[in-house]
PDB file of C-alpha atoms in Angstrom:
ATOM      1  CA  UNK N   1     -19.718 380.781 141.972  1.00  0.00           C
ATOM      2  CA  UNK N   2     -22.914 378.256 143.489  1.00  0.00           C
ATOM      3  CA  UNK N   3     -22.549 376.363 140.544  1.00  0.00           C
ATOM      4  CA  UNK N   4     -21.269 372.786 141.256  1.00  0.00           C
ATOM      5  CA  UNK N   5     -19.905 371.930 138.043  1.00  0.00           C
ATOM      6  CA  UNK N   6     -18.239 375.207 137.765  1.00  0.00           C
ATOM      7  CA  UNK N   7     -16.753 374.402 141.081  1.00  0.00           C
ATOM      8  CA  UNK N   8     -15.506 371.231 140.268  1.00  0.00           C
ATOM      9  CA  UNK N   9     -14.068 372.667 136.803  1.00  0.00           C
ATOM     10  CA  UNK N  10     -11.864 375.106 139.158  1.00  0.00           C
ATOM     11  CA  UNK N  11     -10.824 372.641 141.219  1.00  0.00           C
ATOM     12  CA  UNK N  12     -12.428 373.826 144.240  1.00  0.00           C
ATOM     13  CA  UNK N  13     -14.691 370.733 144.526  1.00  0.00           C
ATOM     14  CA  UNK N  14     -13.214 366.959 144.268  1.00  0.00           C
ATOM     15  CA  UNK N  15     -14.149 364.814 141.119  1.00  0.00           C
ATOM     16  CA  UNK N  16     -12.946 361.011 139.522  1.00  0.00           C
ATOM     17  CA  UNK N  17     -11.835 362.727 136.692  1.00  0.00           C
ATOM     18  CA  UNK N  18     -11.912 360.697 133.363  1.00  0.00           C
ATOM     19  CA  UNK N  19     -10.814 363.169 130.740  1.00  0.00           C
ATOM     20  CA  UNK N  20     -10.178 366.917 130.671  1.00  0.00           C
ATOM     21  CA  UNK N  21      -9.084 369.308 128.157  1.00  0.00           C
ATOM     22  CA  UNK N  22      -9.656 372.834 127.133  1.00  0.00           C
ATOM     23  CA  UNK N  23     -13.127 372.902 126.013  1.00  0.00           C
ATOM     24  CA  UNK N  24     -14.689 370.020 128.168  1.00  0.00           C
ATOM     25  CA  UNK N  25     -14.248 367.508 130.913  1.00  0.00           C
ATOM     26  CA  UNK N  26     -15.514 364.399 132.229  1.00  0.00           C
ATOM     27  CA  UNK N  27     -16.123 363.057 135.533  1.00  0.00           C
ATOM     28  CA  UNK N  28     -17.653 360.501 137.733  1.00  0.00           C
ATOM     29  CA  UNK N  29     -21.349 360.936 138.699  1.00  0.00           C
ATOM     30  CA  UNK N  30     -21.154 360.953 143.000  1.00  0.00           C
ATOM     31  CA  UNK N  31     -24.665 359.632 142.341  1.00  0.00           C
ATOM     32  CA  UNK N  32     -24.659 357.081 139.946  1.00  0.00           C
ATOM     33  CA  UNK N  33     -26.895 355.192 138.540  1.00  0.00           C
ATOM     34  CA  UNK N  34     -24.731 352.558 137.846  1.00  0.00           C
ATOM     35  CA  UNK N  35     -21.088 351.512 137.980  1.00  0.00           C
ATOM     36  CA  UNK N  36     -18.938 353.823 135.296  1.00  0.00           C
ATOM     37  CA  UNK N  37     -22.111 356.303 135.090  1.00  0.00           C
ATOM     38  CA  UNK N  38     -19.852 359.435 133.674  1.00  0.00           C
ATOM     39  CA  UNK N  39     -20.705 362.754 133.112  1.00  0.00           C
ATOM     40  CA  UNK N  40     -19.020 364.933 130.618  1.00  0.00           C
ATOM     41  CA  UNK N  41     -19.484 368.297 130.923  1.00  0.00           C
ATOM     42  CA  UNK N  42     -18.224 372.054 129.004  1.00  0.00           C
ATOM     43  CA  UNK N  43     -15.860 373.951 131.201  1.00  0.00           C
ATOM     44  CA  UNK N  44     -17.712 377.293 130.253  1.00  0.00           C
ATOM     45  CA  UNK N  45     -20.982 377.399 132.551  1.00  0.00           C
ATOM     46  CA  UNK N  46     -23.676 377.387 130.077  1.00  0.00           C
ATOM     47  CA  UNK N  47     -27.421 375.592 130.895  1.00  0.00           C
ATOM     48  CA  UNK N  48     -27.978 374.382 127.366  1.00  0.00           C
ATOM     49  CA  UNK N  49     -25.991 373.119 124.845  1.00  0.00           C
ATOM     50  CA  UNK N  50     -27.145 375.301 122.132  1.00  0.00           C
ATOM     51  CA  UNK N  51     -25.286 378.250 124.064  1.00  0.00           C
ATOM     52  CA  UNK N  52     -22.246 377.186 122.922  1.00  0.00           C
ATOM     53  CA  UNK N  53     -19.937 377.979 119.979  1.00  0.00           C
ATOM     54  CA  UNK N  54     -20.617 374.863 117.366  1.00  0.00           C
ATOM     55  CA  UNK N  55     -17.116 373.866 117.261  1.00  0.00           C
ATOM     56  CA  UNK N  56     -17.047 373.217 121.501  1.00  0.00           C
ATOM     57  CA  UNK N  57     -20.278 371.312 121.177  1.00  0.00           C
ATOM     58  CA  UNK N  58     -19.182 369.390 118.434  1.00  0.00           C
ATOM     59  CA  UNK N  59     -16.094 368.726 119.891  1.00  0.00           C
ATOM     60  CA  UNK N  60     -18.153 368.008 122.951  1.00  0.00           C
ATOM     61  CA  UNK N  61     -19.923 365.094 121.202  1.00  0.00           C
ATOM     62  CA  UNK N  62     -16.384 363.676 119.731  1.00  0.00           C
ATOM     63  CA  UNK N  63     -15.845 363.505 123.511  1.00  0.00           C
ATOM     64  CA  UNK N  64     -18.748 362.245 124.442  1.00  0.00           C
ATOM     65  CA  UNK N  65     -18.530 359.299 121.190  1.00  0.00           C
ATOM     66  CA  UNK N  66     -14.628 358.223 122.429  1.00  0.00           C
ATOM     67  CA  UNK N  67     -15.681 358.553 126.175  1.00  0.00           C
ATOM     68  CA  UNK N  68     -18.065 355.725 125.248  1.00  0.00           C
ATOM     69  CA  UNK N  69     -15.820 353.327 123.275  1.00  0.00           C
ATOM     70  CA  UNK N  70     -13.619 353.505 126.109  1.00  0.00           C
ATOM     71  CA  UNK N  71     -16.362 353.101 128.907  1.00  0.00           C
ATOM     72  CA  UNK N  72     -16.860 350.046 126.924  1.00  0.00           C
ATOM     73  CA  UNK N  73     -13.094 348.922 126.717  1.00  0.00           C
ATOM     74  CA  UNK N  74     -12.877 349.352 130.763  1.00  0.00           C
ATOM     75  CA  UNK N  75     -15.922 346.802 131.086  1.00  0.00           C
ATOM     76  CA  UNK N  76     -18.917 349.186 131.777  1.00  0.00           C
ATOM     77  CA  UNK N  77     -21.936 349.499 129.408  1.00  0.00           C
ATOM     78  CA  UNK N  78     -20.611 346.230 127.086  1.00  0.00           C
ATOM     79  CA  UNK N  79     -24.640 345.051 126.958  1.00  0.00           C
ATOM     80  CA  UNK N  80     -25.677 348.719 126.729  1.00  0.00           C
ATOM     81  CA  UNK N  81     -25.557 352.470 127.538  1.00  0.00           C
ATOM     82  CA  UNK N  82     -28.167 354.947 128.075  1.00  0.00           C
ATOM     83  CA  UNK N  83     -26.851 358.085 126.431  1.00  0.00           C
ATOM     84  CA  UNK N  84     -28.436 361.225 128.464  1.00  0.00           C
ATOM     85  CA  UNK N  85     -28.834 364.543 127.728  1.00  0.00           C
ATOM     86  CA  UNK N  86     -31.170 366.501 130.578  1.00  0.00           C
ATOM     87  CA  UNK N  87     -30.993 370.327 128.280  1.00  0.00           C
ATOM     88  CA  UNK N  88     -33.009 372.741 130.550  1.00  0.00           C
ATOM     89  CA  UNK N  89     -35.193 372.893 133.754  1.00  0.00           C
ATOM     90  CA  UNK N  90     -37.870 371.463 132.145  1.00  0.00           C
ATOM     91  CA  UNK N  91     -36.087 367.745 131.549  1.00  0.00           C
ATOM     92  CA  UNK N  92     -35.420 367.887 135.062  1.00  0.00           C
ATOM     93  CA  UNK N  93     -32.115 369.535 134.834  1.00  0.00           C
ATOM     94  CA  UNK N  94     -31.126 370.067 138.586  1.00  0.00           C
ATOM     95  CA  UNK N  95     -27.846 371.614 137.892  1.00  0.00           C
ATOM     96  CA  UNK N  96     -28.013 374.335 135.679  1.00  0.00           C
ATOM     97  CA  UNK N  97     -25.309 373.512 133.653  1.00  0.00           C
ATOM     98  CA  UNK N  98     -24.979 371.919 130.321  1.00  0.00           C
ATOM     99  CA  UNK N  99     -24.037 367.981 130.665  1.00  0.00           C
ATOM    100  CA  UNK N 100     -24.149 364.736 129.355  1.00  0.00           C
ATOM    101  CA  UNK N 101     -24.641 361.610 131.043  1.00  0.00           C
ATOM    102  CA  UNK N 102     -22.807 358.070 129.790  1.00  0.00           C
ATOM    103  CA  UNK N 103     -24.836 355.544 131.756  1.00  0.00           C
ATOM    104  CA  UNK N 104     -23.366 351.714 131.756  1.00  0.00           C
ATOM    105  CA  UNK N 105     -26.512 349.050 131.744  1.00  0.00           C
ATOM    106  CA  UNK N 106     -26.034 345.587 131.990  1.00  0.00           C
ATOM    107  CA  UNK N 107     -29.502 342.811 131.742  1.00  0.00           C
ATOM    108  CA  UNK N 108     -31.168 342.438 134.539  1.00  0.00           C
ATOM    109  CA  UNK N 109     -30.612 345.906 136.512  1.00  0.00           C
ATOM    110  CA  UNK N 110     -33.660 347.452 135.467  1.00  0.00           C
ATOM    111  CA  UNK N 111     -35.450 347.340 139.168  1.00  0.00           C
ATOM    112  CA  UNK N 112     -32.613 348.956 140.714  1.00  0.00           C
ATOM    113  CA  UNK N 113     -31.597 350.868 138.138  1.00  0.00           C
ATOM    114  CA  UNK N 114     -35.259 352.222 137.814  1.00  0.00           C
ATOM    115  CA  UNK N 115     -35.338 353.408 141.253  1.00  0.00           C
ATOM    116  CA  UNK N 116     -31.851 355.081 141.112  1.00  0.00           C
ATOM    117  CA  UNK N 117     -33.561 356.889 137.827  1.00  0.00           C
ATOM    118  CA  UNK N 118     -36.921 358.316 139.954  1.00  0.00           C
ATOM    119  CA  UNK N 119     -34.667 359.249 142.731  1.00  0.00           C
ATOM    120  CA  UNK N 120     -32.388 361.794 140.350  1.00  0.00           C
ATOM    121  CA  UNK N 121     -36.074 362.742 138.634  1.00  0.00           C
ATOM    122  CA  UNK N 122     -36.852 363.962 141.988  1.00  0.00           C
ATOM    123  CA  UNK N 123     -33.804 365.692 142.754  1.00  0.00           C
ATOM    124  CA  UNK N 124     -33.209 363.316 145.888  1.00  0.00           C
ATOM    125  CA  UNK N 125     -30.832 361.611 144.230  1.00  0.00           C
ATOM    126  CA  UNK N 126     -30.282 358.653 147.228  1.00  0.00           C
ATOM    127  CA  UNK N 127     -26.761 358.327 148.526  1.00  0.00           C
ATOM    128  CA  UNK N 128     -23.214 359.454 147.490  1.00  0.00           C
ATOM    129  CA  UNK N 129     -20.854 356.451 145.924  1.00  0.00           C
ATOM    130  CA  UNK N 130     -17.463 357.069 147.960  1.00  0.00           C
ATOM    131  CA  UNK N 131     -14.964 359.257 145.644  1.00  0.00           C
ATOM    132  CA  UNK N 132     -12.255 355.977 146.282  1.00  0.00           C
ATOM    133  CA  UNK N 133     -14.592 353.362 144.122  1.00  0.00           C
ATOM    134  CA  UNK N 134     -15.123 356.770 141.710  1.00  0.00           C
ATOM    135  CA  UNK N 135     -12.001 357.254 141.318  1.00  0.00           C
ATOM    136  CA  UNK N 136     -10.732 353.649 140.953  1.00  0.00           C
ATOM    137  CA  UNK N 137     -13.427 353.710 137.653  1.00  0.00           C
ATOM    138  CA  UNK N 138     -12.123 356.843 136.133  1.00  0.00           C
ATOM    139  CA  UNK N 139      -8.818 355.281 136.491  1.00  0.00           C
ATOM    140  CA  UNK N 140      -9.772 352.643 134.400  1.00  0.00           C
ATOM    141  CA  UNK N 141     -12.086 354.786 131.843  1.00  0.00           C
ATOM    142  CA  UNK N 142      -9.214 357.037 131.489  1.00  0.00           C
ATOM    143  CA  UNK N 143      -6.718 354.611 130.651  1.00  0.00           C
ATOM    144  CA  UNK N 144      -9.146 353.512 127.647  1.00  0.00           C
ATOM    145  CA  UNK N 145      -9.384 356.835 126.397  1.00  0.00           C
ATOM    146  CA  UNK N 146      -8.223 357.363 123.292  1.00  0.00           C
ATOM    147  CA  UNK N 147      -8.733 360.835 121.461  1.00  0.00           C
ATOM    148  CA  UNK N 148     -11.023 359.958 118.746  1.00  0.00           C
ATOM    149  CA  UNK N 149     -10.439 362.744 116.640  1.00  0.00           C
ATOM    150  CA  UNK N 150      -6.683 362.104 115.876  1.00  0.00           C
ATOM    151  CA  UNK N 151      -6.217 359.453 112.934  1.00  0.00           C
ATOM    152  CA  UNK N 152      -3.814 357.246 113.629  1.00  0.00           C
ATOM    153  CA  UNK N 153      -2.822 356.231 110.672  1.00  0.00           C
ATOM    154  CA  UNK N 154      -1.035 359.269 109.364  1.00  0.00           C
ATOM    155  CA  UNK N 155      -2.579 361.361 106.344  1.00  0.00           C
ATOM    156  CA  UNK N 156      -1.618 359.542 103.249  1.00  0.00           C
ATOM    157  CA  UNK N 157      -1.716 356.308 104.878  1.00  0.00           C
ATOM    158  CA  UNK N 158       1.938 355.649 106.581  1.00  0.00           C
TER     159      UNK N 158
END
């Protein structure tokens, strides 16, 4: 399979994984456009979201909520977070493959982070962050992680 994400969901390709289960992972962006940028992705190859079952993309957007909160908990995207969604060619989707991005922001980044942005609209992207700082990051998104869709205070309350 050509398909990089598809790749990296069989393990073929390297990735700062955050968070992975059976539906869905999440993983460092090697081009980020800032520190903690994460991308969370189905494991079933699929270009838009709508192609998949309701319960994986709701459970994808559980994911994507918690994924968020602990982004935040780690120290990226406390002033801010562009949430991301590129669904289909024609919002400049270069892989074809359903994902989400979590993109930290912080004041005063917008000239660099505004030339990061026009470089991944052009597919150019600019250059690769080294998969050591990734996966130092996802170390400390994934220790933040905390399954959002578990209570934890027990039904009836104890």
């Amino acid at each position: 399979m050509n398909c990089i994400f598809c790749q990296i969901v069989a393990g073929t390709l390297p990735a700062a994984v955050v968070y992975r289960d059976e539906h869905c992972m999440a993983f460092m962006d090697v081009h980020p456009l800032g520190a903690g940028h994460v991308l969370l992705i189905p494991q079933s190859h699929v270009e838009k979201l709508e192609q998949l079952p309701g319960f994986v993309r709701q459970h994808l957007y559980q994911v994507f909520d918690g994924l968020l909160a602990a982004q935040r908990r780690a120290g990226y995207g406390v002033e801010g977070t562009h949430l991301l969604v590129n669904d289909g060619r024609a919002t400049n989707q270069h892989i074809p493959h359903a994902h989400l991005h979590l993109i930290p922001r912080k004041r005063g980044d917008g000239l660099g982070f505004a030339g990061r942005l026009l470089l991944h609209f052009t597919g150019v992207f600019g250059r690769r962050a080294k998969l050591e700082v990734l996966q130092q990051q996802a170390a400390g998104i994934a220790e933040q992680v905390r399954v959002p869709w578990v209570s934890e205070t027990p039904i009836g309350g104890r």
